[in-house]
XYZ file of C-alpha atoms in Angstrom:
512
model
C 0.000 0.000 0.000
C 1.303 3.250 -1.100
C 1.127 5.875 1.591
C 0.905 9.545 0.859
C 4.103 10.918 3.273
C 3.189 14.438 2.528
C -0.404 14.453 3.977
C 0.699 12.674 6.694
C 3.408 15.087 7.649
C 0.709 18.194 6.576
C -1.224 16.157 9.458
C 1.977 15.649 11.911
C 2.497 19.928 11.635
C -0.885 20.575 12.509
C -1.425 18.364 15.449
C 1.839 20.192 16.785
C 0.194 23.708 15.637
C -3.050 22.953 17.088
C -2.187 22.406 20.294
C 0.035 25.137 20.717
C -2.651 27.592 19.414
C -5.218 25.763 21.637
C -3.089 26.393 24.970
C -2.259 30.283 23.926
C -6.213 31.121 22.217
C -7.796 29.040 25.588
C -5.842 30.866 27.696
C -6.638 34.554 26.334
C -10.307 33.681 26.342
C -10.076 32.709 29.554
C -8.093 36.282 31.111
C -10.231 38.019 28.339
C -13.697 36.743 30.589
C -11.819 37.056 33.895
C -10.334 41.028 33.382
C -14.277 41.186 31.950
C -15.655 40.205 34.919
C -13.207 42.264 37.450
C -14.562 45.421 35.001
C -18.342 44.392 35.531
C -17.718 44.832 39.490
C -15.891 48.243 38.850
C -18.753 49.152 37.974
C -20.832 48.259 40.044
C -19.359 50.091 42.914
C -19.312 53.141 40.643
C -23.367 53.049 40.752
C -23.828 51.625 44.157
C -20.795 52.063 46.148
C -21.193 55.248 48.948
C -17.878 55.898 48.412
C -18.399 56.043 44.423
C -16.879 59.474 43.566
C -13.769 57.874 44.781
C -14.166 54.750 42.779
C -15.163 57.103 39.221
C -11.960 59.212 39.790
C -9.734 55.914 40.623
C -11.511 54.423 37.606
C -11.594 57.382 34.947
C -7.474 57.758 35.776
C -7.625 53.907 35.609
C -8.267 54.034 31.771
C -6.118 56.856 30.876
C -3.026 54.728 32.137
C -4.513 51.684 30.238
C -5.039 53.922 27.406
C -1.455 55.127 26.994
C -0.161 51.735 27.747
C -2.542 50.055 24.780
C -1.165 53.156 22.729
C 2.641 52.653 23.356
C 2.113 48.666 22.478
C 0.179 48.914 19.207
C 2.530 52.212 18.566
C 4.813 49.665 18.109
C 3.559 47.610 15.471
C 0.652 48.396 12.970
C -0.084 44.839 12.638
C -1.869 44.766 15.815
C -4.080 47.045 15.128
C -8.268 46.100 14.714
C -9.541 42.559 13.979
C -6.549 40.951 12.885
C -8.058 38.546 9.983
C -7.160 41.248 7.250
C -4.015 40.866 8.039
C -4.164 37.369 7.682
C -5.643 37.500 4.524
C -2.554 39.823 2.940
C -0.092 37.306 4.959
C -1.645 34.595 2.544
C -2.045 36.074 -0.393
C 1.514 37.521 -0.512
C 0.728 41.326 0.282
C 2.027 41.674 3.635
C 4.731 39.775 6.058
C 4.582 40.252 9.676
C 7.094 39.736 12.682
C 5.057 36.899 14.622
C 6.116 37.115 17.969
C 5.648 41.036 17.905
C 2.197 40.258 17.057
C 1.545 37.470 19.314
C 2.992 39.437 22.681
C 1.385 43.130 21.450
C -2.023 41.154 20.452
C -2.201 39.248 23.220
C -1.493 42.124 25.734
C -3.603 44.547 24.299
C -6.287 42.643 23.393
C -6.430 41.959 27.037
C -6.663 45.141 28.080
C -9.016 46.622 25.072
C -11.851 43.228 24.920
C -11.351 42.721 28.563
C -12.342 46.033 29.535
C -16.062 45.362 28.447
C -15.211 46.977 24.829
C -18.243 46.057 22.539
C -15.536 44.069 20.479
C -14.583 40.186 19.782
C -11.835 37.780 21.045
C -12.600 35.533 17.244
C -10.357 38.176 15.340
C -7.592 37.916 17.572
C -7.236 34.214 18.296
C -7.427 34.076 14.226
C -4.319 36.298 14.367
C -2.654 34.852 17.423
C -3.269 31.341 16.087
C -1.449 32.587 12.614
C 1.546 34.053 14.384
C 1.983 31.214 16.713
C 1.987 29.124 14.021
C 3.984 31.179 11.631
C 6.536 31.720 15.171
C 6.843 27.818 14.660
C 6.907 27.240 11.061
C 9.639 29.623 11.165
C 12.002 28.354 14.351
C 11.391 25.074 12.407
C 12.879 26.282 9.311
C 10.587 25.564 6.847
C 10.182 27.672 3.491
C 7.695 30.056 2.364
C 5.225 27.576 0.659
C 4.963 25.461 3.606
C 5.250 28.787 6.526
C 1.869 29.628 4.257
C -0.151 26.349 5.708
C 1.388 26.614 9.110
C -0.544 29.692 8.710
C -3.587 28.609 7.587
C -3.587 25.766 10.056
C -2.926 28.489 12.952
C -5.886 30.709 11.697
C -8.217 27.566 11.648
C -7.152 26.499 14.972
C -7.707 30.121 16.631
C -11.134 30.539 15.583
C -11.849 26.996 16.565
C -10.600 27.530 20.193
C -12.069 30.738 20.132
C -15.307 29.395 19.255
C -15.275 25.879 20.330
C -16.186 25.218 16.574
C -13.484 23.040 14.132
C -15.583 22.639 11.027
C -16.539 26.127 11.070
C -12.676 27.154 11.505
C -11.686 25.514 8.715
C -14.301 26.524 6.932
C -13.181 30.509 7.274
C -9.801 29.593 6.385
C -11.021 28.136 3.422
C -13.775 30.552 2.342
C -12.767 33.846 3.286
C -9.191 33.771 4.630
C -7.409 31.806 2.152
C -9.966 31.177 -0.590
C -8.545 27.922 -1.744
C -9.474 24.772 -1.096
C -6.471 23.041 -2.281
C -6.350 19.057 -0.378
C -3.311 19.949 1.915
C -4.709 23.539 2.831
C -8.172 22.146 3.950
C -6.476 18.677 5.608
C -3.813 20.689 8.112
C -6.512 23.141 8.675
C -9.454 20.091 9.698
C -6.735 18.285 11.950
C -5.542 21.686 13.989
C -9.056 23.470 14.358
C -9.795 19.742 15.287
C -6.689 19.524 18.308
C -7.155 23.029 19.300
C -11.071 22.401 20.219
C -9.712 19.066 22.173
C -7.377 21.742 24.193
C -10.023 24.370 24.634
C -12.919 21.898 25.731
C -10.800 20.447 28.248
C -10.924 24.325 29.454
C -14.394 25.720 29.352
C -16.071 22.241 28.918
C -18.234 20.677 26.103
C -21.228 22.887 26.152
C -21.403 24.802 23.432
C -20.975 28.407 23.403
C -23.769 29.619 22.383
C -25.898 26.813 23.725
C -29.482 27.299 23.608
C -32.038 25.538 25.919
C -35.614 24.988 25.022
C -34.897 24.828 21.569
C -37.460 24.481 18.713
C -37.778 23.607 14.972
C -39.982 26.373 13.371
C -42.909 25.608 11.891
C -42.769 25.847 8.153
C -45.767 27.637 7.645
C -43.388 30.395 9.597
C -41.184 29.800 6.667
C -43.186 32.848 4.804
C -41.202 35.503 7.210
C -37.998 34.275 6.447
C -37.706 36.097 2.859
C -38.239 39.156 4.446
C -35.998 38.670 7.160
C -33.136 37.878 4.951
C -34.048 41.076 2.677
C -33.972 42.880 5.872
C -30.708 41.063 7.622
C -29.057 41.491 4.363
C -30.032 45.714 4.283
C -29.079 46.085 8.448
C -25.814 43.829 7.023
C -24.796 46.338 4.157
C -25.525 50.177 5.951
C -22.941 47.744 8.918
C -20.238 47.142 6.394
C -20.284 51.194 5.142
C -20.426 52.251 8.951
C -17.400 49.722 9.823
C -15.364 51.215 7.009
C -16.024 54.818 7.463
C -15.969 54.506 11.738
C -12.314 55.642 11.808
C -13.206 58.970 10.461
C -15.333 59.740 13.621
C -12.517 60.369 15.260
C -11.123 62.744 12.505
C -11.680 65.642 14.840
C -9.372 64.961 17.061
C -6.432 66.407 15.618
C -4.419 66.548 19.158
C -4.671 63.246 19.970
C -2.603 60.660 18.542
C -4.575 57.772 16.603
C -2.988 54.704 19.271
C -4.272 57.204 21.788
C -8.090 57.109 20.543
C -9.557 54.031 22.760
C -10.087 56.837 25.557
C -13.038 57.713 23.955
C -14.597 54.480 23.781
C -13.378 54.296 27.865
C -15.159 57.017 28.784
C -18.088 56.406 26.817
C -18.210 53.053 28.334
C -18.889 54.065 31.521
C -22.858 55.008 31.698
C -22.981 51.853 30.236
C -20.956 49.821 32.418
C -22.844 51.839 35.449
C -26.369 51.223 34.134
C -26.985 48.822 31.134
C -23.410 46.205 32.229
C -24.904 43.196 30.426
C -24.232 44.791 26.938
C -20.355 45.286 27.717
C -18.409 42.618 25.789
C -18.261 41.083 22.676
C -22.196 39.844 23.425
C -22.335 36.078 23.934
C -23.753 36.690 27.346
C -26.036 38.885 25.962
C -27.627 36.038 23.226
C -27.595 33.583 26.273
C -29.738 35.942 28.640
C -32.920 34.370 28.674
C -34.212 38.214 28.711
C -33.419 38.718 25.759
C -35.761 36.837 23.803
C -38.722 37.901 25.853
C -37.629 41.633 25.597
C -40.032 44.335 24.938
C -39.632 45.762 20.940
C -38.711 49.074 22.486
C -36.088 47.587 24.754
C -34.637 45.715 21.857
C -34.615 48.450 19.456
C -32.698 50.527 22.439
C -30.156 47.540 22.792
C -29.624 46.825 18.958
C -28.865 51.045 18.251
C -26.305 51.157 21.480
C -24.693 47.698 20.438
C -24.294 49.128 16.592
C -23.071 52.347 17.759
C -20.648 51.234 20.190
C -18.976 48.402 18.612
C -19.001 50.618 15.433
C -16.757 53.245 17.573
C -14.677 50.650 19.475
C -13.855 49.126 16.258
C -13.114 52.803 14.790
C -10.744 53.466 17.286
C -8.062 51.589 15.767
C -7.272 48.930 18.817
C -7.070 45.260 18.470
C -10.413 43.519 18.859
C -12.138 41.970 16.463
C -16.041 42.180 14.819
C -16.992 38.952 14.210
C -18.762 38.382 17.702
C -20.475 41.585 17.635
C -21.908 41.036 14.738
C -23.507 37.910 15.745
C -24.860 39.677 18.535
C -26.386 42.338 15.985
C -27.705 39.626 14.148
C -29.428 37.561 17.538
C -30.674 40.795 18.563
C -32.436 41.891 15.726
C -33.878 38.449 15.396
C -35.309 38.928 18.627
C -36.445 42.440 17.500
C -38.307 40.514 14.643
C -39.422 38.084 16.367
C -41.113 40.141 18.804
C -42.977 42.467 16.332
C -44.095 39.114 14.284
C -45.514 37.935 18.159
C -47.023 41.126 18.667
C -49.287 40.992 15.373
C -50.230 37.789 16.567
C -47.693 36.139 13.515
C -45.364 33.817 15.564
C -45.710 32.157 18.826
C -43.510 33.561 21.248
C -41.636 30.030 21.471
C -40.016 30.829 18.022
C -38.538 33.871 18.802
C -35.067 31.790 19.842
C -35.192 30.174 16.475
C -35.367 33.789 15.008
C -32.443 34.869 16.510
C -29.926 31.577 15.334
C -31.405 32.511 12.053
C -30.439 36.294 12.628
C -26.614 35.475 13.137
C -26.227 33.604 10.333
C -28.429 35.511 8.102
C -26.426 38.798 9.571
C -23.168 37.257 9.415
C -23.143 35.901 5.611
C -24.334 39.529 4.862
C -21.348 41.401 6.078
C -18.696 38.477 5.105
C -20.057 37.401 2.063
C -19.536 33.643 3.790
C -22.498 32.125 3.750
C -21.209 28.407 4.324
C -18.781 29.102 7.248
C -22.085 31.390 8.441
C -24.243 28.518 8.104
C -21.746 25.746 10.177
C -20.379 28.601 12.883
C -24.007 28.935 14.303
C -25.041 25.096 13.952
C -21.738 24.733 16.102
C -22.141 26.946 18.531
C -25.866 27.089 18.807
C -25.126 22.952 19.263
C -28.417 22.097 16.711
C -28.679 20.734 13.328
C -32.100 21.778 13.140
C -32.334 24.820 11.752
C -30.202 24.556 8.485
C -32.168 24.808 5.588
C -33.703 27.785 7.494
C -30.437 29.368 7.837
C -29.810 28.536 4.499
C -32.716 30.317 3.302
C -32.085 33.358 4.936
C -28.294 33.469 4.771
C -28.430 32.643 1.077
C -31.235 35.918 0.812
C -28.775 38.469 2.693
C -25.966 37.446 0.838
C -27.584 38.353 -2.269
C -29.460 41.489 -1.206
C -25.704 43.164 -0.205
C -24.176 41.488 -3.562
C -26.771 43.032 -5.004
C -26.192 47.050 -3.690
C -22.145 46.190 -3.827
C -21.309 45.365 -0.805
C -17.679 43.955 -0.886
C -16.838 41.047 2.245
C -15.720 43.500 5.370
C -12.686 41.843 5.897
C -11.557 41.714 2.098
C -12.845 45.480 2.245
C -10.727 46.098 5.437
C -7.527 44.606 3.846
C -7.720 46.975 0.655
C -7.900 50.011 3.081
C -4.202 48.895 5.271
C -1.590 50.637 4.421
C 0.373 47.754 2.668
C 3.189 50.161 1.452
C 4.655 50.705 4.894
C 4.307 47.126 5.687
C 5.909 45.152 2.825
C 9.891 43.750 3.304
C 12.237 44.723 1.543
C 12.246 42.126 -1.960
C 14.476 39.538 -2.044
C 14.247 37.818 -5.382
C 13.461 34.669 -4.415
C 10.701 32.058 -6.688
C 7.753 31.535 -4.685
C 5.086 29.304 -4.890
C 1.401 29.765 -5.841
C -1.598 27.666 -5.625
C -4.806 28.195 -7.690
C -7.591 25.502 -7.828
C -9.678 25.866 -10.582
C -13.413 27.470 -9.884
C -16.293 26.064 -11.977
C -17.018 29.257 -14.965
C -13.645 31.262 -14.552
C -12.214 31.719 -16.988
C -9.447 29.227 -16.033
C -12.085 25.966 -16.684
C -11.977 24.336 -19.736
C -9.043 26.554 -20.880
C -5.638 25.157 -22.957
C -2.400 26.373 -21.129
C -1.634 27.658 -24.221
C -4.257 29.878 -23.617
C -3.674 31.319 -20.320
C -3.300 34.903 -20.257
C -0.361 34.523 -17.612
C 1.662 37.719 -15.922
C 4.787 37.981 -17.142
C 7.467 36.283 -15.062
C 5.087 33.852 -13.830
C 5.938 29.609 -14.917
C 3.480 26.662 -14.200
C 5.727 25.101 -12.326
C 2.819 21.399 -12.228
C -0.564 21.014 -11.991
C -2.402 18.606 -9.710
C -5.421 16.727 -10.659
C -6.804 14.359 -7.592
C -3.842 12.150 -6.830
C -1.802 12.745 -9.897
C 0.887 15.717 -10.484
C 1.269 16.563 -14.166
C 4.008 18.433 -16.326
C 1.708 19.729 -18.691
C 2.336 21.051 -22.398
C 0.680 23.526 -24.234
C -2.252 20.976 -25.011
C -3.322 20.566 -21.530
C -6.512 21.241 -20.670
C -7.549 22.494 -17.492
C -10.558 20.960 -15.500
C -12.555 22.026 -12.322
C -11.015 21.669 -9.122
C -7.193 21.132 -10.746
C -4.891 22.160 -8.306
C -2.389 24.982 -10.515
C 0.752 25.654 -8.895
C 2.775 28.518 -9.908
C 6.371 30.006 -9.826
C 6.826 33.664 -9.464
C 9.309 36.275 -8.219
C 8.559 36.791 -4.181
C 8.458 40.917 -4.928
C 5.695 40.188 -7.622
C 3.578 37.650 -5.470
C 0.521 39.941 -4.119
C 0.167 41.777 -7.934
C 0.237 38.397 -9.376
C -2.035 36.525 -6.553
C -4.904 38.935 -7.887
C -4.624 38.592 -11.340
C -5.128 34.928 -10.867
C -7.950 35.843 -8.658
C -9.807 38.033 -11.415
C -8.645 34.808 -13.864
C -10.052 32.630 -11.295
C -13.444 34.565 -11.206
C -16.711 32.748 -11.734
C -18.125 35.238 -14.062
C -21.028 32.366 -15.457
């Protein structure tokens, strides 16, 4: 029996990355709740303490030190800065390098302080980028080359949204759909195995319940199947006027001319505080907030208040420029304005009140596949952390709807957005000179399918260095003809990689 040594080492690599990202992602959740938590009772004494004036004062200087500490670390390193999975995304595609353990030790710190402090921001975009740099920190000490420091990280991104999450599939998924936008057998294979390992570490953490486990839990009706249309239509409206407000948050801090940009996150401190004093279940990224059993039995006016201060806030916090990611806020948009849905459907006498939960699962992924144009990993992420299977043609339904009412006005994926707006100029190495290679698995109606390599419009400078079709590598001629799903790996100069990377991409298109 022949055995296949390079899947099996793909799978050796990613054991090793997985739980190494598991032990560093588990164990910045974990501070992330705990600093969370010591926040929450800051508060507290703030609004009921007698001594409170003495407890704002200790607790206003409190975040300007914090502040100028966050500011020195990120000051220090661009890279750090926001969600973290753009980043990733020019990492893989060639546009960007990074220094890993700057942006594990800066990430990790600041993220502390930033998500910890009750910021309305996520701990997903971070353990994405941690995961990538711890696995990039070991690809690296290891020695290997630039093709295979590419799936170590991959594999590291997979693994710190699974720990992050408590959800493998969905991990890889991401990786595949968004991040890295191939799925090419040895990217999807080391990704599977360490999203896979780093769960096994994190569960042995925080348990097997899933994250967003919901009690009580219900299959809707499908004669309730007639409101889903309009929910998507709406999810995938709420989803688009989100992406436009994401992008253009930074400039609400334009005015402040006399404050350095790593210096901004005061404003979301201070802000923070009524909040934190009166309304302290809405701090945080929001998973407590879709598990309060309040929540679903909320008034409409109470939800529309909570779904405007949620988009506001984690619209500024994001603005601000610190690390923290999006991705868990915006399934907490998503839950909440299911609920908000649900509750004006119950009021008309439309829905029984029991559905209201199902209403919200399909708000996150509906909400989610709207803003990052992934409907697939949108689909798996809540069946994973929701813990039921029950609800996926729903989902479908209206994930597939808001995916195609913000294709529809233009709405680019945020993260792909996010990535175009970086600064890639002051981030690139210096070139080297050195071939590096590219993978590009043929999409069904690019222009790539059915096409001679005679044919292909390459860049100049760019070889076929062998094409892969299932099992089988090929050194093709001119005559070749290139199928669906062949695997086409290039050779290219390392200072041309990101220019040529898109060209394939347009190539690569599926324009039919």
């Amino acid at each position: 029996m022949k055995i296949d040594r390079t899947r099996l080492l793909v799978v050796g690599r990613a054991v090793i990355v997985g739980i190494l990202v598991g032990v560093v992602v588990s164990a910045f959740r974990w501070l992330v709740e705990a600093i969370l938590e010591q926040w929450r009772f800051i508060y507290y004494q703030i609004g009921h303490a007698a001594n409170w004036p003495i407890w704002l004062v200790g607790t206003i200087v409190g975040m300007i030190g914090l502040t100028i500490l966050v500011g020195q670390i990120i000051k220090g390193d661009p890279n750090v800065n926001g969600s973290g999975i753009p980043q990733v995304e020019g990492q893989l595609a060639g546009q960007m390098t990074v220094n890993p353990f700057s942006v594990l030790w800066r990430k990790f710190t600041a993220g502390l302080i930033t998500i910890g402090s009750g910021a309305m921001l996520g701990r997903e975009g971070p353990s994405i980028q941690l995961g990538s740099a711890v696995a990039q920190l070991y690809g690296e000490k290891q020695g290997y080359d630039a093709r295979d420091t590419k799936l170590m990280i991959a594999m590291g991104a997979a693994a710190g949204l699974s720990a992050a999450f408590g959800a493998p599939v969905a991990g890889t998924l991401f990786v595949l759909e968004e991040v890295y936008r191939t799925f090419s057998m040895l990217v999807w294979l080391g990704a599977l195995t360490s999203a896979v390992v780093a769960d096994m570490v994190s569960v042995n953490v925080f348990g097997l319940t899933p994250v967003l486990h919901m009690a009580n839990l219900h299959a809707l009706p499908l004669i309730d199947y007639a409101w889903l249309p309009l929910f998507g239509i709406l999810l995938g409206l709420f989803g688009y006027v989100y992406q436009r407000a994401t992008l253009a948050a930074p400039k609400l801090f334009a005015g402040l001319t006399w404050l350095p940009r790593h210096y901004h996150f005061i404003v979301v401190f201070i802000l923070m505080l009524p909040i934190g004093i009166w309304l302290p279940h809405l701090l945080g990224g929001g998973a407590g907030l879709i598990l309060n059993s309040t929540t679903a039995t909320a008034s409409i006016g109470l939800l529309a208040l909570i779904l405007v201060i949620r988009f506001a806030y984690s619209t500024l916090a994001f603005g601000s420029g610190v690390p923290g990611g999006i991705f868990l806020p915006i399934l907490t948009l998503g839950a909440v304005a299911g609920a908000l849905y649900g509750a004006i459907l119950v009021h008309f006498g439309w829905l029984q009140s029991t559905y209201v939960l199902d209403m919200m699962i399909l708000g996150m992924a509906g909400y989610f596949a709207s803003i990052s144009k992934a409907p697939f990993t949108a689909i798996v992420l809540i069946a994973e952390m929701v813990g039921s299977m029950s609800h996926l043609v729903a989902m479908a339904m209206v994930a597939l709807i808001a995916y195609l009412v913000v294709d529809f006005l233009g709405g680019e994926p945020i993260y792909e957005s996010l990535l175009a707006r970086l600064r890639l100029s002051d981030q690139l190495t210096e070139l080297q000179g050195r071939l590096e290679e590219m993978t590009i698995v043929v999409a069904p109606g690019s222009a790539l399918e059915d096409a001679e390599v005679r044919q292909l419009q390459l860049p100049k400078g760019v070889l076929i260095q062998r094409i892969r079709r299932g099992a089988e590598e090929q050194l093709p001629n001119g005559d070749f003809i290139l199928r669906v799903g062949d695997e086409l790996v290039l050779l290219t100069d390392e200072a041309q990689f990101g220019k040529v990377w898109d060209i394939m991409q347009a190539l690569n298109r599926e324009d039919r």
